[in-house]
Coordinates of C-alpha atoms and ligand atoms in Angstrom, one line a residue:
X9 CA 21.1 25.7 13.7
X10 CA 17.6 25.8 15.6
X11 CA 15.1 23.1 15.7
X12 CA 12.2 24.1 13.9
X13 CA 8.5 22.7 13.3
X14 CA 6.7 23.7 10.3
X15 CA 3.4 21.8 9.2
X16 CA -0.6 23.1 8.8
X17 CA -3.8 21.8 7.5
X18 CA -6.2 22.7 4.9
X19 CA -9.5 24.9 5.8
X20 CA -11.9 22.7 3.7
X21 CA -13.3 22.2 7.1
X22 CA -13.3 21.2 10.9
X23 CA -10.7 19.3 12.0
X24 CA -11.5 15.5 13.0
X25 CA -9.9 12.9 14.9
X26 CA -8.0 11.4 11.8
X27 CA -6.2 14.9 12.3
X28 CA -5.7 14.4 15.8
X29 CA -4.0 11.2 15.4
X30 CA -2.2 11.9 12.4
X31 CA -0.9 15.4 13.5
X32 CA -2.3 17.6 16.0
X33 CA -1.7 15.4 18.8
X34 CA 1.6 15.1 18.2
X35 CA 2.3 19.3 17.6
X36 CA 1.1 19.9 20.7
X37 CA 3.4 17.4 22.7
X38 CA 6.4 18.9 20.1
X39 CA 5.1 22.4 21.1
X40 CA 5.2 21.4 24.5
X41 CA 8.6 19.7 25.0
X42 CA 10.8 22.5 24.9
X43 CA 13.1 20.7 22.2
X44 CA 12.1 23.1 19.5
X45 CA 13.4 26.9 18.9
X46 CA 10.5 27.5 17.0
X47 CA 6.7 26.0 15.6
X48 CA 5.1 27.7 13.1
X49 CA 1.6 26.0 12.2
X50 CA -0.4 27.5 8.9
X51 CA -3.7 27.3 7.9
X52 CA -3.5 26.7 4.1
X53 CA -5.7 28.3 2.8
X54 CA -4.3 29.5 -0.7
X55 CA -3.6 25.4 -1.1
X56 CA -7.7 24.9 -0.3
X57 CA -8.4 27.4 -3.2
X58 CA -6.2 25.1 -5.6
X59 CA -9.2 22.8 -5.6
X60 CA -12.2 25.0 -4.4
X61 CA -12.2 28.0 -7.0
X62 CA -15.9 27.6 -6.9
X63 CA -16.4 27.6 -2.9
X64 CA -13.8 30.9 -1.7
X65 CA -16.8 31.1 1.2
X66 CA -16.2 27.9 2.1
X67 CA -12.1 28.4 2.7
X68 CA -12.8 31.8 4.2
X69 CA -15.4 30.3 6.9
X70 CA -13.0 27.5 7.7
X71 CA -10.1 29.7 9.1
X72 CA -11.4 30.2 12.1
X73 CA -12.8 26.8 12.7
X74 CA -9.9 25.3 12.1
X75 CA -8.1 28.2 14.6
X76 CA -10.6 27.0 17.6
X77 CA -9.9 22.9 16.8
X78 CA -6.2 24.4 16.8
X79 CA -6.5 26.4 20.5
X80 CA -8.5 23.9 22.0
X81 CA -6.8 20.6 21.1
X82 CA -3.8 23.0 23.4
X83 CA -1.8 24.6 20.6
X84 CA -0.6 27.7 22.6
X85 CA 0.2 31.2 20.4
X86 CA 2.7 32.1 23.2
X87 CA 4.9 29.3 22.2
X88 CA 3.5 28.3 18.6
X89 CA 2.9 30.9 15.6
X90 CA -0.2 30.2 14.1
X91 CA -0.7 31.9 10.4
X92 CA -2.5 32.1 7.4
X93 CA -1.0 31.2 4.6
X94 CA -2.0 33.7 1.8
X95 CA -0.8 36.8 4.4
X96 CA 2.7 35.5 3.6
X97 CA 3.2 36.8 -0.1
X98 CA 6.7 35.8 0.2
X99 CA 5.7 32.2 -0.6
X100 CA 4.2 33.0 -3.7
X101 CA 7.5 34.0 -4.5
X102 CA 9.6 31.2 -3.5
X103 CA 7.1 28.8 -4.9
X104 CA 7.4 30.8 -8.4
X105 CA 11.7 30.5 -8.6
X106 CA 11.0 26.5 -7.2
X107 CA 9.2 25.8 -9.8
X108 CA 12.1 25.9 -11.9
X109 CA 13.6 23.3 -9.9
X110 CA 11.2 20.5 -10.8
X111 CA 10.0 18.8 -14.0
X112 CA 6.0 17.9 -14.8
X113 CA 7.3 14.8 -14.8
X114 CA 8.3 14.5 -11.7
X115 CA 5.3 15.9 -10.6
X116 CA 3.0 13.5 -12.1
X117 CA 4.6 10.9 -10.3
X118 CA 3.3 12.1 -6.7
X119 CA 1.5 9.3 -5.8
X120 CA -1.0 11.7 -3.4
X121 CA -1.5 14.4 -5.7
X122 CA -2.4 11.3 -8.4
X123 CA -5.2 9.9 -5.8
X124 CA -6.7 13.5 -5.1
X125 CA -6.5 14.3 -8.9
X126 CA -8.8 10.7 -9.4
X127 CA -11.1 11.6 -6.3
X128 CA -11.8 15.0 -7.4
X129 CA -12.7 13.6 -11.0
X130 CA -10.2 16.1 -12.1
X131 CA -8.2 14.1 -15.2
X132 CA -9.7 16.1 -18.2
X133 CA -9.3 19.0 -16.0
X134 CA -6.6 19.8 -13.6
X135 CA -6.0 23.2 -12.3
X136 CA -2.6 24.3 -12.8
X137 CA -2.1 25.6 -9.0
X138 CA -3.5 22.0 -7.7
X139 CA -1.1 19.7 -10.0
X140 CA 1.9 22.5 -7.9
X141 CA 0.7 22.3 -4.8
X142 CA 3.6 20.4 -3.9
X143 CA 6.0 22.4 -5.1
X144 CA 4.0 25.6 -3.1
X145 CA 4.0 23.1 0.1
X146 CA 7.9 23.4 -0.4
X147 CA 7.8 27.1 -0.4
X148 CA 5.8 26.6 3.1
X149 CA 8.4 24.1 4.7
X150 CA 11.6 25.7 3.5
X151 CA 10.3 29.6 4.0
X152 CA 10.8 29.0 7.7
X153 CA 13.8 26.7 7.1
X154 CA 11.8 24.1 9.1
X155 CA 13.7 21.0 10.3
X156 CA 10.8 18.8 11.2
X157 CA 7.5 18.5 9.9
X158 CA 4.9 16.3 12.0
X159 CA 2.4 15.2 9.3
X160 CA 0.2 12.0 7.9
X161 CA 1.4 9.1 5.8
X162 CA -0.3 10.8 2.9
X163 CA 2.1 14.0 3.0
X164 CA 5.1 11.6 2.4
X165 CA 5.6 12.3 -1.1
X166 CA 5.6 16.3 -0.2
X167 CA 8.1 16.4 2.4
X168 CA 10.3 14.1 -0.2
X169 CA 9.6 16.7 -2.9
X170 CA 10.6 19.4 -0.7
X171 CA 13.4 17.6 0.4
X172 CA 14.5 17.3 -3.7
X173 CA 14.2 20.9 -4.5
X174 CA 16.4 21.7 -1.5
X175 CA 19.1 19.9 -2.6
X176 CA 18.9 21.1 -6.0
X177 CA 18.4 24.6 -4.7
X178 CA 21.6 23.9 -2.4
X179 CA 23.7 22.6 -5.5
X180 CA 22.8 24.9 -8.2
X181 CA 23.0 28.1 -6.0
X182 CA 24.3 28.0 -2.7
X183 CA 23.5 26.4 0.9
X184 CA 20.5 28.6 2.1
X185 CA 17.8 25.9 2.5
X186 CA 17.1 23.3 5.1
X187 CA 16.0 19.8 4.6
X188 CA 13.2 19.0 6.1
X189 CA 12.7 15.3 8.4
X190 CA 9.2 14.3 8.2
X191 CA 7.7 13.2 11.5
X192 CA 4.9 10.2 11.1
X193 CA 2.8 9.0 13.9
X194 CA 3.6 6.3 16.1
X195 CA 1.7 3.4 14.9
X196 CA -0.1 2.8 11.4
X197 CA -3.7 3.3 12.6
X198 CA -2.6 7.1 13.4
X199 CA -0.6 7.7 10.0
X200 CA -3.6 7.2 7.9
X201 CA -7.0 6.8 9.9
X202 CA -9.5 5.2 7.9
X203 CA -13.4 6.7 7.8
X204 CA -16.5 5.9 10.4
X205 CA -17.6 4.0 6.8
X206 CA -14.4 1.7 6.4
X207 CA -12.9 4.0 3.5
X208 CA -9.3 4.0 3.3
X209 CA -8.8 7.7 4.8
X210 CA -11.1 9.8 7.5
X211 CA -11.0 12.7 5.5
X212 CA -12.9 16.5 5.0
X213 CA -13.6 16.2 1.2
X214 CA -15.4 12.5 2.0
X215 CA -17.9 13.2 4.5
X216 CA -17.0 10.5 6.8
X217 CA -15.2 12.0 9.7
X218 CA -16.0 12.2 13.6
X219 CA -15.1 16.0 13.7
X220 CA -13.1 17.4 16.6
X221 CA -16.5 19.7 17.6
X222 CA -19.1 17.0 17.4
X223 CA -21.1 16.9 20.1
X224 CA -21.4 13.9 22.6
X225 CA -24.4 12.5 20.8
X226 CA -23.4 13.4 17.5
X227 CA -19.8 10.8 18.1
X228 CA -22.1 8.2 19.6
X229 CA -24.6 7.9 16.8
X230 CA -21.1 8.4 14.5
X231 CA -19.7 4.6 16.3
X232 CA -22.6 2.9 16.9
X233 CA -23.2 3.5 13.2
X234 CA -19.4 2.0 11.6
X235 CA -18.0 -0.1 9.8
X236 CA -16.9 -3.4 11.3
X237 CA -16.6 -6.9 9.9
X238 CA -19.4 -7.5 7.9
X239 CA -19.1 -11.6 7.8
X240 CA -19.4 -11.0 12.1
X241 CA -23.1 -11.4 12.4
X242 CA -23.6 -13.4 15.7
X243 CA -22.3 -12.3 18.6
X244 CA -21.0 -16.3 19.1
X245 CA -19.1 -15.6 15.7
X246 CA -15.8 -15.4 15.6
X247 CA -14.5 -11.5 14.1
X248 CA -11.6 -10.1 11.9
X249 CA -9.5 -7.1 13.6
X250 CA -7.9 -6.3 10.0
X251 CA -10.0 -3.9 8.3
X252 CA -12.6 -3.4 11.5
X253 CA -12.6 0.3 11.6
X254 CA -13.6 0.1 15.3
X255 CA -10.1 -2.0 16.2
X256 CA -8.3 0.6 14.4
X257 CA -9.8 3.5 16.1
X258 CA -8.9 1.6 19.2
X259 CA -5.4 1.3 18.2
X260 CA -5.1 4.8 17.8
X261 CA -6.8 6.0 20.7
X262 CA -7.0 3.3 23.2
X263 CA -4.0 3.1 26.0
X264 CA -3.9 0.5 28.7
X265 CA -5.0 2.3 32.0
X266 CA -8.6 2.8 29.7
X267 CA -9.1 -1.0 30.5
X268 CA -9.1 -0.4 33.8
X269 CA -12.2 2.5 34.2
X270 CA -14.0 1.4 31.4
X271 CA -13.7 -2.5 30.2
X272 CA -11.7 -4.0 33.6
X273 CA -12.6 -7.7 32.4
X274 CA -9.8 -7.4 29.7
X275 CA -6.0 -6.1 30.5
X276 CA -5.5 -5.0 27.5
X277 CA -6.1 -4.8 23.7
X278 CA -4.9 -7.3 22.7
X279 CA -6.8 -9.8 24.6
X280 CA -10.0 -7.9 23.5
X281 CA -8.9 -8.7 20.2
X282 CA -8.2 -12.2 20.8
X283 CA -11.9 -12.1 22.5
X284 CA -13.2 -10.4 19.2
X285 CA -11.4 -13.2 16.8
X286 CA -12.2 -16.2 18.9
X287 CA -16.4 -15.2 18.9
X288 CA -18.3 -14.5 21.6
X289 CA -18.3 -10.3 21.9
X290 CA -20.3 -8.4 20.2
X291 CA -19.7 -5.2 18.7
X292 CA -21.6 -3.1 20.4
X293 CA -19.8 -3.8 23.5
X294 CA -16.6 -2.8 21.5
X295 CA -17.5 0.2 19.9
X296 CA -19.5 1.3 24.0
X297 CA -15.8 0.7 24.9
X298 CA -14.4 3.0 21.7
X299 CA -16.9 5.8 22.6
X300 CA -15.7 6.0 26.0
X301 CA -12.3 6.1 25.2
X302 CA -12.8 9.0 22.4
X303 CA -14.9 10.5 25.2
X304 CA -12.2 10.8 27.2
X305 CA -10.3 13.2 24.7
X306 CA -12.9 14.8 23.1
X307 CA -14.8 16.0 26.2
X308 CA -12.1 18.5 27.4
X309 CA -11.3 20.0 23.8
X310 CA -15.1 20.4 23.3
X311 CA -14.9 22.5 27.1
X312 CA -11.9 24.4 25.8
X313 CA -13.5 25.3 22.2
X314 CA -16.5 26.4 24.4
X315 CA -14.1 29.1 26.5
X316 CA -12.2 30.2 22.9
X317 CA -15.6 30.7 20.9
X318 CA -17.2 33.9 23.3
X319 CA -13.8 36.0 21.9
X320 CA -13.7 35.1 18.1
X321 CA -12.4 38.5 17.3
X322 CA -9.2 37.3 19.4
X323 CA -9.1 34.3 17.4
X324 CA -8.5 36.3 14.6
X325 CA -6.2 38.3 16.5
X326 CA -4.0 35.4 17.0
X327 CA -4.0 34.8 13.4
X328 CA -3.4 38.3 12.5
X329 CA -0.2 38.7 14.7
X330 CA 0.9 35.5 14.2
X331 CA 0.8 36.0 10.7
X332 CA 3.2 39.0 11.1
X333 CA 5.7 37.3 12.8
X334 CA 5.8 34.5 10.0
X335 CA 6.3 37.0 7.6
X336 CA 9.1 38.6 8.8
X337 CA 10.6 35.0 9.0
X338 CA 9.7 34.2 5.7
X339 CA 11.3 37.7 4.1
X340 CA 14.2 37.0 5.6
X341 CA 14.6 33.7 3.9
X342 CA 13.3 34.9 0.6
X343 CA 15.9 37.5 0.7
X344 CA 18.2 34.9 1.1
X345 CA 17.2 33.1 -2.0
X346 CA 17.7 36.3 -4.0
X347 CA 20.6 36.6 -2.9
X348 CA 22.0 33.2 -4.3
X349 CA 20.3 33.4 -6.9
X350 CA 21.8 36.7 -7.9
X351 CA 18.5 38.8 -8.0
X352 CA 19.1 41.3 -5.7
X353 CA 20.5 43.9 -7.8
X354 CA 20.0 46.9 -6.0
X355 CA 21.0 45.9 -2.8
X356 CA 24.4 44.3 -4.6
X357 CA 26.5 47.5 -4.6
X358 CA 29.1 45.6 -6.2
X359 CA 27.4 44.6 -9.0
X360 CA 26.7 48.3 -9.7
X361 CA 29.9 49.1 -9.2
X362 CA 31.8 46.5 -11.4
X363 CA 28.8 47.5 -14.4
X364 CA 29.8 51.1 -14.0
X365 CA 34.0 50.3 -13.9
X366 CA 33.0 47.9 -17.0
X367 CA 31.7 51.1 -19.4
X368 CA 33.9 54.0 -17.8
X369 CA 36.9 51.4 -19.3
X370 CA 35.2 51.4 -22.6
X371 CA 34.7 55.1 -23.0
Ligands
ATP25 P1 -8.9 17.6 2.5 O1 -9.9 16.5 2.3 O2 -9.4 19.0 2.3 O3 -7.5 17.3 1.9 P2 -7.9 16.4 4.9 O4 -8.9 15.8 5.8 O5 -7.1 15.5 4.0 O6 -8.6 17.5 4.1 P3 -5.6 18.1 5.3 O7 -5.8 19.5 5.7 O8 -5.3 17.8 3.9 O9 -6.9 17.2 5.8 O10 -4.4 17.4 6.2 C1 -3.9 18.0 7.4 C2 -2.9 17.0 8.1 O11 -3.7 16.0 8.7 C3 -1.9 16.4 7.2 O12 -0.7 16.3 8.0 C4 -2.4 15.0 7.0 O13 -1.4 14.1 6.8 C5 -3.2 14.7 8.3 N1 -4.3 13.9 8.0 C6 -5.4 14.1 7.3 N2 -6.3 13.1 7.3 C7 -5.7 12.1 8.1 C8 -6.1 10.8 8.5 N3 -7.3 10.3 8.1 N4 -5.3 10.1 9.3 C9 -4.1 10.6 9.7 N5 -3.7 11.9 9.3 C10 -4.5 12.6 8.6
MG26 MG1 -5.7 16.3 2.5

């Protein structure tokens, strides 16, 4: 069996560097390697509607940003299938038979789906597709019996889900689905980036996000404007790293030969740090230091998102044959499934056969 890559974002909108860290950046390095038979990436956008009934122009708008942040961070549709979800009808079926598989219960255990439910003030009020999303996210990962799915600290609790109904599936029927290994980033800052305000996750839905497409100005004013420590007033005052959105963005994004072109008086982040903690450095020279360093990846995606906005009807072209090579993929598993779980009666010749056997006896 085939290494496969299966994961996707949400088209509430652009993509920002909290998605970069946490995913992207990693999918195109996967993509890249060689290591993998296959990568499918979806944009979900029948998940988005589970908690935007109101706002379907929003979703709809959002596809193709989200397919430029995709093309131009270097995600390549001659090795990666990029899809829409809600072209793939097969995995309204899947999710439908899965569903049977898993208990409200369970469900309202989630920890993430409990969070979103409380940021979204939905308590009194829960759509019924929202509180299944993770059971639809299933139907995603184990459609294109994916092996690996690079993802953020947040989507823990969905790839552990996932990984339950396959085993139940497995045991109750027979062994057609795969379980899924999740894939986190490297280091803690990049599993769950926090906001330019401090807040515990850089996120679409909170307003506090340095987008992928933000101009050079635009991600200047964004640093020069966040969160740090708030008890470092002096510059001779000594700082805390924990909690200092800056330090974490630097941990994310910062690698040693950066020193060297833009900050040569330290080797290396941790004796900024040490600086920082001890007093004497102010942040303005750190976050200079952070803009320069985000520059440095944002500048060329901004170029290539540039090149990939004159053909937008290509973009959607992309999306549109990519979208028909998922599906085939995802028809053949769904067959599969009917097929264990003995609803393919018309293509079961034996079934017919032993029925008719069964009433010629009884004549
Ligand atoms: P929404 O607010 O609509 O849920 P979002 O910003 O959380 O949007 P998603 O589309 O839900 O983005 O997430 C897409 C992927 O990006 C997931 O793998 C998720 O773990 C990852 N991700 C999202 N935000 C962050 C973050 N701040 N740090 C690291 N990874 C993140
Ligand atoms: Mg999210």
């Amino acid at each position: 069996m085939g290494k496969i890559i299966l994961t996707g974002d949400r088209p509430t909108g652009r993509l920002h560097v909290g998605h970069y860290v946490g995913s992207l950046r990693r999918r195109v390095e996967l993509q890249n390697s060689g290591e993998y038979d296959k990568t499918f990436i979806m944009i979900a956008d029948a998940q988005a509607l589970t908690d935007n009934i109101e706002n379907p122009e929003k979703v709809r708008q959002n596809i193709v940003e989200v397919a430029l942040d995709y093309l131009s961070c270097g995600l390549d549709p001659a090795k990666s299938t990029l899809f829409i979800q809600s072209q793939i009808p097969e995995l309204c079926e899947l999710t439908f038979y899965y569903m049977d598989l898993v208990t409200v219960a369970r469900l309202q255990r989630n920890p993430t789906v409990k969070s979103e439910i409380q940021m979204r003030n939905f308590e009194a009020s829960i759509p019924v597709g929202f509180f299944t999303y993770p059971i639809s996210q299933a139907a995603d990962i184990t459609a294109f019996k994916a092996t690996t799915v690079p993802v953020g600290e947040d989507q823990l609790p969905m790839i552990e889900q996932t990984r339950e109904i396959v085993r139940k599936f497995n045991s109750v029927y027979s062994e057609v689905l795969v379980e899924p290994e999740v894939l986190l980033p490297e280091n803690q800052a990049c599993m769950r980036l926090p906001g330019i305000d401090g807040k515990a996750k850089m996120s679409k839905s909170l307003g506090n996000c340095i987008y992928l497409s933000d101009t050079a100005d635009e991600v200047k004013k964004k640093i020069m404007s966040m969160y740090t420590d708030p008890t470092h007033i002096q510059v001779s005052d000594p700082g805390h790293i924990e909690g200092n959105t800056v330090f974490t963005y630097l941990d994310a994004f910062c690698r040693p030969e950066h020193f060297e072109r833009y900050l040569p008086d330290y080797a290396c982040l941790d004796e900024l740090k040490a600086h920082y903690q001890r007093g004497g450095l102010g942040d303005v020279k750190v976050k200079r230091f952070l803009n320069s360093v985000l520059e440095e990846t944002l500048e060329p995606i901004r170029a290539r998102r540039k090149e990939f906005e004159k053909d937008i009807p290509e973009v959607y072209q992309i999306l549109k044959k990519g979208s028909e090579a998922a599906r085939e993929v995802a028809a053949q598993t769904l067959s599969e499934v009917k097929d264990a779980m003995k609803i393919n009666y018309f293509s079961d010749a034996e079934l017919i056969r032993a029925q008719a056997e069964k009433y010629s006896r009884s004549e």
